[in-house]
């Protein structure tokens, strides 16, 4: 069974930085795409950034030039470096990963438990 464990959320002042991490563990043959999504109270979950196994990245327009997604394939870990944080970035951030546990298994698509990011004075 594959699990995703997130860390790195917290309280930061506007203009500050945080780094989120998400590690996948368990029986993993391959992870294709990994990504970060966020959900603020009363709003739908939205894409923040994704990264493929080959390193191709995709960002929401609202975070371009401020956030950087990266991954360590050897550790099955994805990171989100968030700089110049704004109050509107406050949300629960969720890690997502899809892949396979064996060469012939059905693909999995998993979510982490979420980590809270608060941006406030």
PDB file of N, CA, C and O in Angstrom, residues 6 20 34-39 45-50 80 91-98 109 111 115:
ATOM      1  N   UNK A   6       2.887  14.401   4.102  1.00  0.00           N
ATOM      2  CA  UNK A   6       3.283  15.782   3.844  1.00  0.00           C
ATOM      3  C   UNK A   6       3.856  16.412   5.106  1.00  0.00           C
ATOM      4  O   UNK A   6       3.513  16.031   6.221  1.00  0.00           O
ATOM      5  N   UNK A  20       7.288  22.975   1.418  1.00  0.00           N
ATOM      6  CA  UNK A  20       6.500  21.782   1.693  1.00  0.00           C
ATOM      7  C   UNK A  20       7.210  20.560   1.121  1.00  0.00           C
ATOM      8  O   UNK A  20       7.847  20.642   0.072  1.00  0.00           O
ATOM      9  N   UNK A  34       3.642  13.956  -9.933  1.00  0.00           N
ATOM     10  CA  UNK A  34       3.422  14.380  -8.556  1.00  0.00           C
ATOM     11  C   UNK A  34       3.012  15.844  -8.593  1.00  0.00           C
ATOM     12  O   UNK A  34       3.405  16.581  -9.517  1.00  0.00           O
ATOM     13  N   UNK A  35       2.241  16.255  -7.611  1.00  0.00           N
ATOM     14  CA  UNK A  35       1.797  17.637  -7.642  1.00  0.00           C
ATOM     15  C   UNK A  35       1.263  18.126  -6.318  1.00  0.00           C
ATOM     16  O   UNK A  35       1.135  17.360  -5.358  1.00  0.00           O
ATOM     17  N   UNK A  36       0.994  19.399  -6.303  1.00  0.00           N
ATOM     18  CA  UNK A  36       0.418  20.067  -5.142  1.00  0.00           C
ATOM     19  C   UNK A  36      -0.862  20.771  -5.557  1.00  0.00           C
ATOM     20  O   UNK A  36      -0.910  21.428  -6.600  1.00  0.00           O
ATOM     21  N   UNK A  37      -1.867  20.620  -4.719  1.00  0.00           N
ATOM     22  CA  UNK A  37      -3.138  21.291  -4.883  1.00  0.00           C
ATOM     23  C   UNK A  37      -3.442  21.991  -3.564  1.00  0.00           C
ATOM     24  O   UNK A  37      -2.871  21.667  -2.529  1.00  0.00           O
ATOM     25  N   UNK A  38      -4.351  22.948  -3.606  1.00  0.00           N
ATOM     26  CA  UNK A  38      -4.725  23.630  -2.365  1.00  0.00           C
ATOM     27  C   UNK A  38      -6.218  23.901  -2.335  1.00  0.00           C
ATOM     28  O   UNK A  38      -6.871  24.003  -3.367  1.00  0.00           O
ATOM     29  N   UNK A  39      -6.710  24.013  -1.123  1.00  0.00           N
ATOM     30  CA  UNK A  39      -8.134  24.284  -0.948  1.00  0.00           C
ATOM     31  C   UNK A  39      -8.311  25.233   0.220  1.00  0.00           C
ATOM     32  O   UNK A  39      -7.937  24.913   1.356  1.00  0.00           O
ATOM     33  N   UNK A  45     -10.954  22.757  -4.491  1.00  0.00           N
ATOM     34  CA  UNK A  45      -9.531  22.431  -4.563  1.00  0.00           C
ATOM     35  C   UNK A  45      -9.004  22.841  -5.937  1.00  0.00           C
ATOM     36  O   UNK A  45      -9.641  22.594  -6.965  1.00  0.00           O
ATOM     37  N   UNK A  46      -7.826  23.455  -5.941  1.00  0.00           N
ATOM     38  CA  UNK A  46      -7.261  23.935  -7.191  1.00  0.00           C
ATOM     39  C   UNK A  46      -5.820  23.481  -7.342  1.00  0.00           C
ATOM     40  O   UNK A  46      -5.111  23.283  -6.353  1.00  0.00           O
ATOM     41  N   UNK A  47      -5.402  23.356  -8.586  1.00  0.00           N
ATOM     42  CA  UNK A  47      -4.038  22.967  -8.881  1.00  0.00           C
ATOM     43  C   UNK A  47      -3.085  24.106  -8.530  1.00  0.00           C
ATOM     44  O   UNK A  47      -3.362  25.269  -8.820  1.00  0.00           O
ATOM     45  N   UNK A  48      -1.965  23.738  -7.919  1.00  0.00           N
ATOM     46  CA  UNK A  48      -0.904  24.702  -7.658  1.00  0.00           C
ATOM     47  C   UNK A  48       0.243  24.455  -8.626  1.00  0.00           C
ATOM     48  O   UNK A  48       0.667  25.358  -9.352  1.00  0.00           O
ATOM     49  N   UNK A  49       0.749  23.224  -8.629  1.00  0.00           N
ATOM     50  CA  UNK A  49       1.862  22.882  -9.507  1.00  0.00           C
ATOM     51  C   UNK A  49       1.962  21.368  -9.636  1.00  0.00           C
ATOM     52  O   UNK A  49       1.616  20.638  -8.704  1.00  0.00           O
ATOM     53  N   UNK A  50       2.438  20.927 -10.789  1.00  0.00           N
ATOM     54  CA  UNK A  50       2.690  19.506 -11.005  1.00  0.00           C
ATOM     55  C   UNK A  50       4.059  19.322 -11.635  1.00  0.00           C
ATOM     56  O   UNK A  50       4.609  20.256 -12.249  1.00  0.00           O
ATOM     57  N   UNK A  80       7.689  21.711  -2.604  1.00  0.00           N
ATOM     58  CA  UNK A  80       7.128  22.953  -3.115  1.00  0.00           C
ATOM     59  C   UNK A  80       7.759  24.090  -2.326  1.00  0.00           C
ATOM     60  O   UNK A  80       7.476  24.268  -1.134  1.00  0.00           O
ATOM     61  N   UNK A  91      -4.178  28.241   2.687  1.00  0.00           N
ATOM     62  CA  UNK A  91      -5.057  27.124   2.327  1.00  0.00           C
ATOM     63  C   UNK A  91      -4.489  25.850   2.925  1.00  0.00           C
ATOM     64  O   UNK A  91      -3.366  25.841   3.437  1.00  0.00           O
ATOM     65  N   UNK A  92      -5.258  24.788   2.807  1.00  0.00           N
ATOM     66  CA  UNK A  92      -4.725  23.455   3.056  1.00  0.00           C
ATOM     67  C   UNK A  92      -4.100  22.976   1.753  1.00  0.00           C
ATOM     68  O   UNK A  92      -4.752  23.021   0.709  1.00  0.00           O
ATOM     69  N   UNK A  93      -2.858  22.546   1.828  1.00  0.00           N
ATOM     70  CA  UNK A  93      -2.138  22.095   0.648  1.00  0.00           C
ATOM     71  C   UNK A  93      -2.073  20.573   0.651  1.00  0.00           C
ATOM     72  O   UNK A  93      -1.676  19.966   1.654  1.00  0.00           O
ATOM     73  N   UNK A  94      -2.440  19.991  -0.482  1.00  0.00           N
ATOM     74  CA  UNK A  94      -2.504  18.546  -0.619  1.00  0.00           C
ATOM     75  C   UNK A  94      -1.531  18.060  -1.686  1.00  0.00           C
ATOM     76  O   UNK A  94      -1.480  18.618  -2.787  1.00  0.00           O
ATOM     77  N   UNK A  95      -0.820  17.020  -1.354  1.00  0.00           N
ATOM     78  CA  UNK A  95       0.074  16.363  -2.283  1.00  0.00           C
ATOM     79  C   UNK A  95      -0.705  15.314  -3.074  1.00  0.00           C
ATOM     80  O   UNK A  95      -1.617  14.661  -2.524  1.00  0.00           O
ATOM     81  N   UNK A  96      -0.350  15.135  -4.317  1.00  0.00           N
ATOM     82  CA  UNK A  96      -0.976  14.127  -5.169  1.00  0.00           C
ATOM     83  C   UNK A  96       0.104  13.382  -5.933  1.00  0.00           C
ATOM     84  O   UNK A  96       1.102  13.983  -6.355  1.00  0.00           O
ATOM     85  N   UNK A  97      -0.092  12.085  -6.090  1.00  0.00           N
ATOM     86  CA  UNK A  97       0.851  11.281  -6.864  1.00  0.00           C
ATOM     87  C   UNK A  97       0.105  10.166  -7.578  1.00  0.00           C
ATOM     88  O   UNK A  97      -0.841   9.585  -7.027  1.00  0.00           O
ATOM     89  N   UNK A  98       0.531   9.883  -8.789  1.00  0.00           N
ATOM     90  CA  UNK A  98      -0.029   8.735  -9.502  1.00  0.00           C
ATOM     91  C   UNK A  98       1.095   7.880 -10.045  1.00  0.00           C
ATOM     92  O   UNK A  98       2.154   8.382 -10.416  1.00  0.00           O
ATOM     93  N   UNK A 109      -3.792   6.573  -7.791  1.00  0.00           N
ATOM     94  CA  UNK A 109      -3.848   8.038  -7.724  1.00  0.00           C
ATOM     95  C   UNK A 109      -4.166   8.393  -6.282  1.00  0.00           C
ATOM     96  O   UNK A 109      -5.269   8.137  -5.798  1.00  0.00           O
ATOM     97  N   UNK A 111      -3.799  10.849  -2.585  1.00  0.00           N
ATOM     98  CA  UNK A 111      -3.726  12.181  -1.984  1.00  0.00           C
ATOM     99  C   UNK A 111      -3.135  12.089  -0.591  1.00  0.00           C
ATOM    100  O   UNK A 111      -3.380  11.120   0.134  1.00  0.00           O
ATOM    101  N   UNK A 115      -1.633  19.711   4.503  1.00  0.00           N
ATOM    102  CA  UNK A 115      -0.869  20.502   5.469  1.00  0.00           C
ATOM    103  C   UNK A 115      -1.312  21.959   5.348  1.00  0.00           C
ATOM    104  O   UNK A 115      -1.460  22.469   4.238  1.00  0.00           O
TER     105      UNK A 115
END
